[in-house]
Structures are given as structure tokens and as C-alpha cells.
Amino acid sequence: MSKEKVHHITLIPGDGIGPEVTSAARKVLAAAGVVIDWEIVDAGAGAVEKHGTTLPDETLESIRKNKVALKGPLTTPIGGGFQSVNVGLRKALDLYSNVRPVRSALGVSFHHTPIDLIIFRENTEDLYSGMEYEVAPGVAQSLKIITEKASTRIAQAAFKWAAQTERRMVHAVHKANIMKKSDGLFLESVRKVAASYPDITYKEIIVDNCAMQLVMHPEQFDVLVLGNLYGDIISDLAAGLVGGLGVVPGANLGDNVAVFESVHGSAPDIAGKGIANPIATILSANMMLRHIGENKAADRIQAALVLFLSEKKYLTPDLGGNASTDEMVQGIINKIKLLR
Ligand code: NAI
């Protein structure tokens, strides 16, 4: 794709460290020569004062129009307060696949074995349905909704990706020994999809064992397909194996729209301190570049990151250094220029 092409992309800067890491990613994309006309829109707590809602119609319309967005994390209050804007956004745009590549290739892994796995998390239902009730004083109920439709399409996304990228194995992660109906339906749906892919080994693993196996022998995993809650938890665990939340990217994919964002949240403990690691958001933006056909720029950014990290200089505190976000971004941009 020519460097002159202008891409129209929605940007949600987000809460907490969101504006810091999305601004870092924008600088890196610009340094790699990608021309983007960013449409900056609001969401989350910050949107309420201006729009009277956490998820303004303008935000959804912008993403529907541009079909691609880069998003910073959004804070969700714990216990009470408004419902998750992330969940609302994923449901409103039917972004049913949450795709999270977890790789030790950057050389900042905490694990001794090479890790290269990819998580396909169902993004629209399960215990994130938001249907919760106080049944009686002292008794609360959350509904876990599992449908054949949603389970089938996340399985199709995982197997299709596995086939296209020559992956050898898919694990379905579940707790159908206890949740026989809901997780049972999830498994049944994945099995039907697996049957159409005879060249890909299909395995099933109970989620608690999966957590332990990931910590001890992560190299045995290739593609994981999970429901919403297990996918959320296992993603953070897997991130912890390869350098932490600061380095793991993600994409929320629907049939027509794609929203790219890191696995991490708004990190209120470090927000505003200028020390957030921007790499997860840069890598999410890199997934976005591949999605829009800017593969050359994506390859260059990837190579620059590997080179930058190999020198172990200008690292943010989460990676054991004492550099600021800006210093890290400048270090990465210097490598991009070197690779010109
Ligand atoms: P978190 O991911 O924000 O932070 C967990 C830990 O990792 C913190 O110690 C934080 O400082 C560290 N961390 C995260 N990203 C980092 C980065 N880029 N560089 C350096 N350190 C980093 O998770 P937490 O604390 O559970 O959630 C905070 C808020 O974020 C909550 O309101 C939650 O709902 C929201 N959240 C939003 C997400 C999204 O918008 N996609 C995803 C996850 C959480």
C-alpha cells in the first residue's frame, strides 16, 4: 500500500493511562510513515459530562463509518456505578472475537520456554451479560448466558485463523464438568466446528488445569478458544508469562468492524505519572496496520521493537527499567528511523 494513502480511523483515547499510550502509538505509526486522519471521540466516565452518557451515539457512528478504531482502556467502577462501557461497545458493534496474541518473541518474557499462542475469547455474552439481580437480601444472582450462535462463531473465527496461519492445534477451554448445560453447549458447538478442520488437532481442557499448565508448560498451547470470563482471566495470566500487561496487544473483531486495544486496563495506580509501557498499544496498532493492509509499516515497527528491546535500554519500570513513556517512544522511533 502506498505511503500517501490516508486512512480514516476512529480513536478513543480512553481513561487513566489511555491517552498516554494511544498518543505514544500515534507517534510511532507516524514515524513509520502511515498517514492517518484520526477521528477522536469520547467514551467512558469522561464522556458523561459532555454527552450525558458513557457511550455516545457519535462514538458508535464514527466506528461504524470508519470500520476501524484504536482504543485506550476505559475505567469501570467496581461494585456499583455504571456498567462496563467496554462490554457495551463490544455488544453494540457485535465485536464477537477478542483476539490476543501472546508471544515471547520480544525477548522480555518471564518464562524460560518460547511462547507463541493466540487467545480467541468470546466477547459478547457469558457472565458479562450484565444480568444481575438481588434475589433476596443476602442473595445475589448473575446470569451466565451461553448460546450456540456465539459459541459457534468464536470457534469458527479461531479455526479459520488457525488454518490460515498454519497453526497445528486448538484447545477449547471450559468447565463443563460443573456447568454441564452452559459450558456443555459451548463445547458441543466448538466440537462441531472442529470436525470441519481435520488437519488441526482439537483438544479440550478444563480451565483450572489450563491455568496450571500455562504456568508450567505454556509451549504445549497454540490456539485457545474460550468463553468471555475464562478468556479474560487466562489472557492476563498468559500476559504475565511474556513480560506483563505492558506488552500484550489485542483486537476486537466483528464481521464489518474492528477495534484494536491492549489487554491491559486503565492502570489508575500509574496514570499521569508518565511511566506507562506503550508497547501493548503500539502492538495493537500494529495489528490494526495489518488489518488495513499496511504490512510493510507493521513489519518495520515490529523489527524496531525487537531491536529496541534487545538493547534493554530506556525500559519503563514494569520491564525493570526507569525510563518514561516518552523516552521509550523516542527509543523505538530512533530504531524505526534506523530501519528505513
Ligand atoms: P490494569 O490492567 O489497569 O492494571 C493491572 C496492573 O498492571 C496495574 O498494576 C498496572 O499498573 C499494570 N499495568 C497495566 N497496564 C500497564 C502498562 N501499559 N504499563 C505498565 N503497567 C501496566 O487492571 P485493573 O487495575 O484491574 O483495572 C483498572 C481499570 O481498568 C478498571 O476500571 C477496569 O475495569 C479497567 N479495565 C479496562 C479494560 C479495557 O478498557 N479494555 C481492560 C481491563 C481493565
PDB file of C-alpha atoms in Angstrom, residues 118-262:
ATOM      1  CA  ILE A 118      -3.192 -16.938  20.463  1.00  0.00           C
ATOM      2  CA  ILE A 119      -6.312 -16.455  22.528  1.00  0.00           C
ATOM      3  CA  PHE A 120      -9.799 -16.301  20.965  1.00  0.00           C
ATOM      4  CA  ARG A 121     -12.150 -15.034  23.662  1.00  0.00           C
ATOM      5  CA  GLU A 122     -15.910 -14.828  23.035  1.00  0.00           C
ATOM      6  CA  ASN A 123     -16.728 -11.180  23.583  1.00  0.00           C
ATOM      7  CA  THR A 124     -20.491 -10.686  23.793  1.00  0.00           C
ATOM      8  CA  GLU A 125     -22.101 -12.990  26.362  1.00  0.00           C
ATOM      9  CA  ASP A 126     -21.373 -15.366  29.285  1.00  0.00           C
ATOM     10  CA  LEU A 127     -21.273 -13.815  32.772  1.00  0.00           C
ATOM     11  CA  TYR A 128     -20.717 -10.432  31.077  1.00  0.00           C
ATOM     12  CA  SER A 129     -24.380 -10.345  30.019  1.00  0.00           C
ATOM     13  CA  GLY A 130     -24.880  -7.726  32.763  1.00  0.00           C
ATOM     14  CA  MET A 131     -27.989  -9.541  34.032  1.00  0.00           C
ATOM     15  CA  GLU A 132     -27.622  -9.445  37.787  1.00  0.00           C
ATOM     16  CA  TYR A 133     -30.240  -9.476  40.487  1.00  0.00           C
ATOM     17  CA  GLU A 134     -30.550  -9.352  44.220  1.00  0.00           C
ATOM     18  CA  VAL A 135     -32.848 -12.330  44.596  1.00  0.00           C
ATOM     19  CA  ALA A 136     -33.416 -11.664  48.308  1.00  0.00           C
ATOM     20  CA  PRO A 137     -31.426  -9.747  50.928  1.00  0.00           C
ATOM     21  CA  GLY A 138     -28.082 -11.560  51.198  1.00  0.00           C
ATOM     22  CA  VAL A 139     -28.567 -13.496  47.948  1.00  0.00           C
ATOM     23  CA  ALA A 140     -27.313 -12.235  44.559  1.00  0.00           C
ATOM     24  CA  GLN A 141     -27.529 -13.857  41.153  1.00  0.00           C
ATOM     25  CA  SER A 142     -25.582 -13.258  37.903  1.00  0.00           C
ATOM     26  CA  LEU A 143     -26.795 -14.932  34.734  1.00  0.00           C
ATOM     27  CA  LYS A 144     -24.298 -16.796  32.593  1.00  0.00           C
ATOM     28  CA  ILE A 145     -25.703 -16.750  29.073  1.00  0.00           C
ATOM     29  CA  ILE A 146     -24.173 -19.137  26.547  1.00  0.00           C
ATOM     30  CA  THR A 147     -25.666 -19.505  23.079  1.00  0.00           C
ATOM     31  CA  GLU A 148     -24.944 -21.909  20.263  1.00  0.00           C
ATOM     32  CA  LYS A 149     -24.673 -18.950  17.851  1.00  0.00           C
ATOM     33  CA  ALA A 150     -21.989 -17.061  19.789  1.00  0.00           C
ATOM     34  CA  SER A 151     -20.047 -20.220  20.695  1.00  0.00           C
ATOM     35  CA  THR A 152     -20.080 -21.378  17.068  1.00  0.00           C
ATOM     36  CA  ARG A 153     -18.875 -18.090  15.636  1.00  0.00           C
ATOM     37  CA  ILE A 154     -15.970 -17.701  18.065  1.00  0.00           C
ATOM     38  CA  ALA A 155     -14.982 -21.307  17.292  1.00  0.00           C
ATOM     39  CA  GLN A 156     -15.216 -20.572  13.550  1.00  0.00           C
ATOM     40  CA  ALA A 157     -13.047 -17.484  13.997  1.00  0.00           C
ATOM     41  CA  ALA A 158     -10.430 -19.486  15.933  1.00  0.00           C
ATOM     42  CA  PHE A 159     -10.290 -22.409  13.472  1.00  0.00           C
ATOM     43  CA  LYS A 160     -10.329 -20.147  10.420  1.00  0.00           C
ATOM     44  CA  TRP A 161      -7.408 -18.164  11.831  1.00  0.00           C
ATOM     45  CA  ALA A 162      -5.607 -21.393  12.791  1.00  0.00           C
ATOM     46  CA  ALA A 163      -5.995 -22.772   9.262  1.00  0.00           C
ATOM     47  CA  GLN A 164      -4.907 -19.521   7.585  1.00  0.00           C
ATOM     48  CA  THR A 165      -1.825 -19.112   9.768  1.00  0.00           C
ATOM     49  CA  GLU A 166      -0.819 -22.794   9.714  1.00  0.00           C
ATOM     50  CA  ARG A 167      -1.378 -23.365  13.407  1.00  0.00           C
ATOM     51  CA  ARG A 168      -1.363 -27.017  14.462  1.00  0.00           C
ATOM     52  CA  MET A 169      -3.715 -27.211  17.420  1.00  0.00           C
ATOM     53  CA  VAL A 170      -6.790 -25.639  19.023  1.00  0.00           C
ATOM     54  CA  HIS A 171      -7.721 -26.106  22.696  1.00  0.00           C
ATOM     55  CA  ALA A 172     -11.282 -25.398  23.852  1.00  0.00           C
ATOM     56  CA  VAL A 173     -11.132 -24.218  27.470  1.00  0.00           C
ATOM     57  CA  HIS A 174     -14.187 -24.939  29.656  1.00  0.00           C
ATOM     58  CA  LYS A 175     -15.676 -26.006  32.976  1.00  0.00           C
ATOM     59  CA  ALA A 176     -18.331 -28.325  31.548  1.00  0.00           C
ATOM     60  CA  ASN A 177     -17.761 -30.823  34.348  1.00  0.00           C
ATOM     61  CA  ILE A 178     -19.580 -28.356  36.639  1.00  0.00           C
ATOM     62  CA  MET A 179     -21.555 -26.115  34.237  1.00  0.00           C
ATOM     63  CA  LYS A 180     -22.877 -29.000  32.198  1.00  0.00           C
ATOM     64  CA  LYS A 181     -25.533 -27.054  30.327  1.00  0.00           C
ATOM     65  CA  SER A 182     -23.800 -23.727  29.578  1.00  0.00           C
ATOM     66  CA  ASP A 183     -20.193 -24.831  29.131  1.00  0.00           C
ATOM     67  CA  GLY A 184     -21.576 -28.099  27.731  1.00  0.00           C
ATOM     68  CA  LEU A 185     -23.266 -26.131  24.920  1.00  0.00           C
ATOM     69  CA  PHE A 186     -20.056 -24.142  24.333  1.00  0.00           C
ATOM     70  CA  LEU A 187     -18.066 -27.382  23.940  1.00  0.00           C
ATOM     71  CA  GLU A 188     -20.678 -29.039  21.761  1.00  0.00           C
ATOM     72  CA  SER A 189     -20.618 -26.001  19.446  1.00  0.00           C
ATOM     73  CA  VAL A 190     -16.802 -25.927  19.239  1.00  0.00           C
ATOM     74  CA  ARG A 191     -16.675 -29.673  18.542  1.00  0.00           C
ATOM     75  CA  LYS A 192     -18.974 -29.274  15.529  1.00  0.00           C
ATOM     76  CA  VAL A 193     -16.694 -26.603  14.064  1.00  0.00           C
ATOM     77  CA  ALA A 194     -13.566 -28.677  14.867  1.00  0.00           C
ATOM     78  CA  ALA A 195     -14.995 -31.565  12.836  1.00  0.00           C
ATOM     79  CA  SER A 196     -14.663 -29.462   9.651  1.00  0.00           C
ATOM     80  CA  TYR A 197     -10.938 -28.949  10.262  1.00  0.00           C
ATOM     81  CA  PRO A 198      -9.461 -32.482  10.281  1.00  0.00           C
ATOM     82  CA  ASP A 199      -5.908 -31.172   9.775  1.00  0.00           C
ATOM     83  CA  ILE A 200      -5.957 -29.220  13.041  1.00  0.00           C
ATOM     84  CA  THR A 201      -5.611 -31.199  16.268  1.00  0.00           C
ATOM     85  CA  TYR A 202      -8.528 -30.424  18.570  1.00  0.00           C
ATOM     86  CA  LYS A 203      -8.232 -30.759  22.345  1.00  0.00           C
ATOM     87  CA  GLU A 204     -10.352 -29.798  25.347  1.00  0.00           C
ATOM     88  CA  ILE A 205      -9.047 -28.693  28.721  1.00  0.00           C
ATOM     89  CA  ILE A 206     -10.744 -27.705  31.977  1.00  0.00           C
ATOM     90  CA  VAL A 207      -9.986 -24.078  32.787  1.00  0.00           C
ATOM     91  CA  ASP A 208      -8.304 -24.639  36.169  1.00  0.00           C
ATOM     92  CA  ASN A 209      -5.934 -27.227  34.725  1.00  0.00           C
ATOM     93  CA  CYS A 210      -5.346 -24.890  31.769  1.00  0.00           C
ATOM     94  CA  ALA A 211      -4.192 -22.169  34.176  1.00  0.00           C
ATOM     95  CA  MET A 212      -1.688 -24.515  35.822  1.00  0.00           C
ATOM     96  CA  GLN A 213      -0.485 -25.975  32.505  1.00  0.00           C
ATOM     97  CA  LEU A 214       0.048 -22.480  31.122  1.00  0.00           C
ATOM     98  CA  VAL A 215       2.283 -21.555  34.033  1.00  0.00           C
ATOM     99  CA  MET A 216       4.305 -24.783  33.884  1.00  0.00           C
ATOM    100  CA  HIS A 217       4.281 -25.797  30.192  1.00  0.00           C
ATOM    101  CA  PRO A 218       2.995 -22.923  28.049  1.00  0.00           C
ATOM    102  CA  GLU A 219       4.773 -24.295  24.965  1.00  0.00           C
ATOM    103  CA  GLN A 220       2.095 -27.011  24.579  1.00  0.00           C
ATOM    104  CA  PHE A 221      -0.539 -24.400  23.622  1.00  0.00           C
ATOM    105  CA  ASP A 222      -1.116 -22.937  20.192  1.00  0.00           C
ATOM    106  CA  VAL A 223      -4.662 -21.537  19.761  1.00  0.00           C
ATOM    107  CA  LEU A 224      -7.054 -21.279  22.732  1.00  0.00           C
ATOM    108  CA  VAL A 225     -10.786 -20.717  22.326  1.00  0.00           C
ATOM    109  CA  LEU A 226     -12.646 -19.641  25.455  1.00  0.00           C
ATOM    110  CA  GLY A 227     -15.821 -18.075  26.775  1.00  0.00           C
ATOM    111  CA  ASN A 228     -15.788 -14.464  27.899  1.00  0.00           C
ATOM    112  CA  LEU A 229     -14.838 -14.798  31.584  1.00  0.00           C
ATOM    113  CA  TYR A 230     -12.262 -17.582  31.216  1.00  0.00           C
ATOM    114  CA  GLY A 231     -10.796 -15.689  28.256  1.00  0.00           C
ATOM    115  CA  ASP A 232     -10.443 -12.539  30.313  1.00  0.00           C
ATOM    116  CA  ILE A 233      -8.662 -14.271  33.188  1.00  0.00           C
ATOM    117  CA  ILE A 234      -6.465 -16.549  31.077  1.00  0.00           C
ATOM    118  CA  SER A 235      -5.379 -13.541  28.951  1.00  0.00           C
ATOM    119  CA  ASP A 236      -3.911 -11.768  31.971  1.00  0.00           C
ATOM    120  CA  LEU A 237      -2.268 -14.979  33.175  1.00  0.00           C
ATOM    121  CA  ALA A 238      -0.710 -15.522  29.742  1.00  0.00           C
ATOM    122  CA  ALA A 239       0.404 -11.871  29.609  1.00  0.00           C
ATOM    123  CA  GLY A 240       2.205 -12.450  32.889  1.00  0.00           C
ATOM    124  CA  LEU A 241       4.306 -15.147  31.216  1.00  0.00           C
ATOM    125  CA  VAL A 242       5.688 -12.957  28.422  1.00  0.00           C
ATOM    126  CA  GLY A 243       6.587  -9.686  30.145  1.00  0.00           C
ATOM    127  CA  GLY A 244       3.290  -8.485  31.600  1.00  0.00           C
ATOM    128  CA  LEU A 245       0.271  -6.444  30.561  1.00  0.00           C
ATOM    129  CA  GLY A 246       2.504  -3.745  29.127  1.00  0.00           C
ATOM    130  CA  VAL A 247       3.382  -5.887  26.094  1.00  0.00           C
ATOM    131  CA  VAL A 248       0.263  -7.839  25.071  1.00  0.00           C
ATOM    132  CA  PRO A 249      -1.968  -6.452  22.311  1.00  0.00           C
ATOM    133  CA  GLY A 250      -5.474  -7.310  21.209  1.00  0.00           C
ATOM    134  CA  ALA A 251      -8.207  -6.869  18.646  1.00  0.00           C
ATOM    135  CA  ASN A 252     -11.993  -6.938  18.951  1.00  0.00           C
ATOM    136  CA  LEU A 253     -13.283  -8.214  15.621  1.00  0.00           C
ATOM    137  CA  GLY A 254     -16.798  -8.337  14.214  1.00  0.00           C
ATOM    138  CA  ASP A 255     -17.890  -9.116  10.682  1.00  0.00           C
ATOM    139  CA  ASN A 256     -17.572  -5.488   9.497  1.00  0.00           C
ATOM    140  CA  VAL A 257     -15.853  -3.536  12.256  1.00  0.00           C
ATOM    141  CA  ALA A 258     -12.573  -3.913  14.167  1.00  0.00           C
ATOM    142  CA  VAL A 259     -11.492  -2.175  17.382  1.00  0.00           C
ATOM    143  CA  PHE A 260      -7.884  -2.610  18.452  1.00  0.00           C
ATOM    144  CA  GLU A 261      -6.849  -2.279  22.102  1.00  0.00           C
ATOM    145  CA  SER A 262      -4.377  -3.680  24.614  1.00  0.00           C
TER     146      SER A 262
END
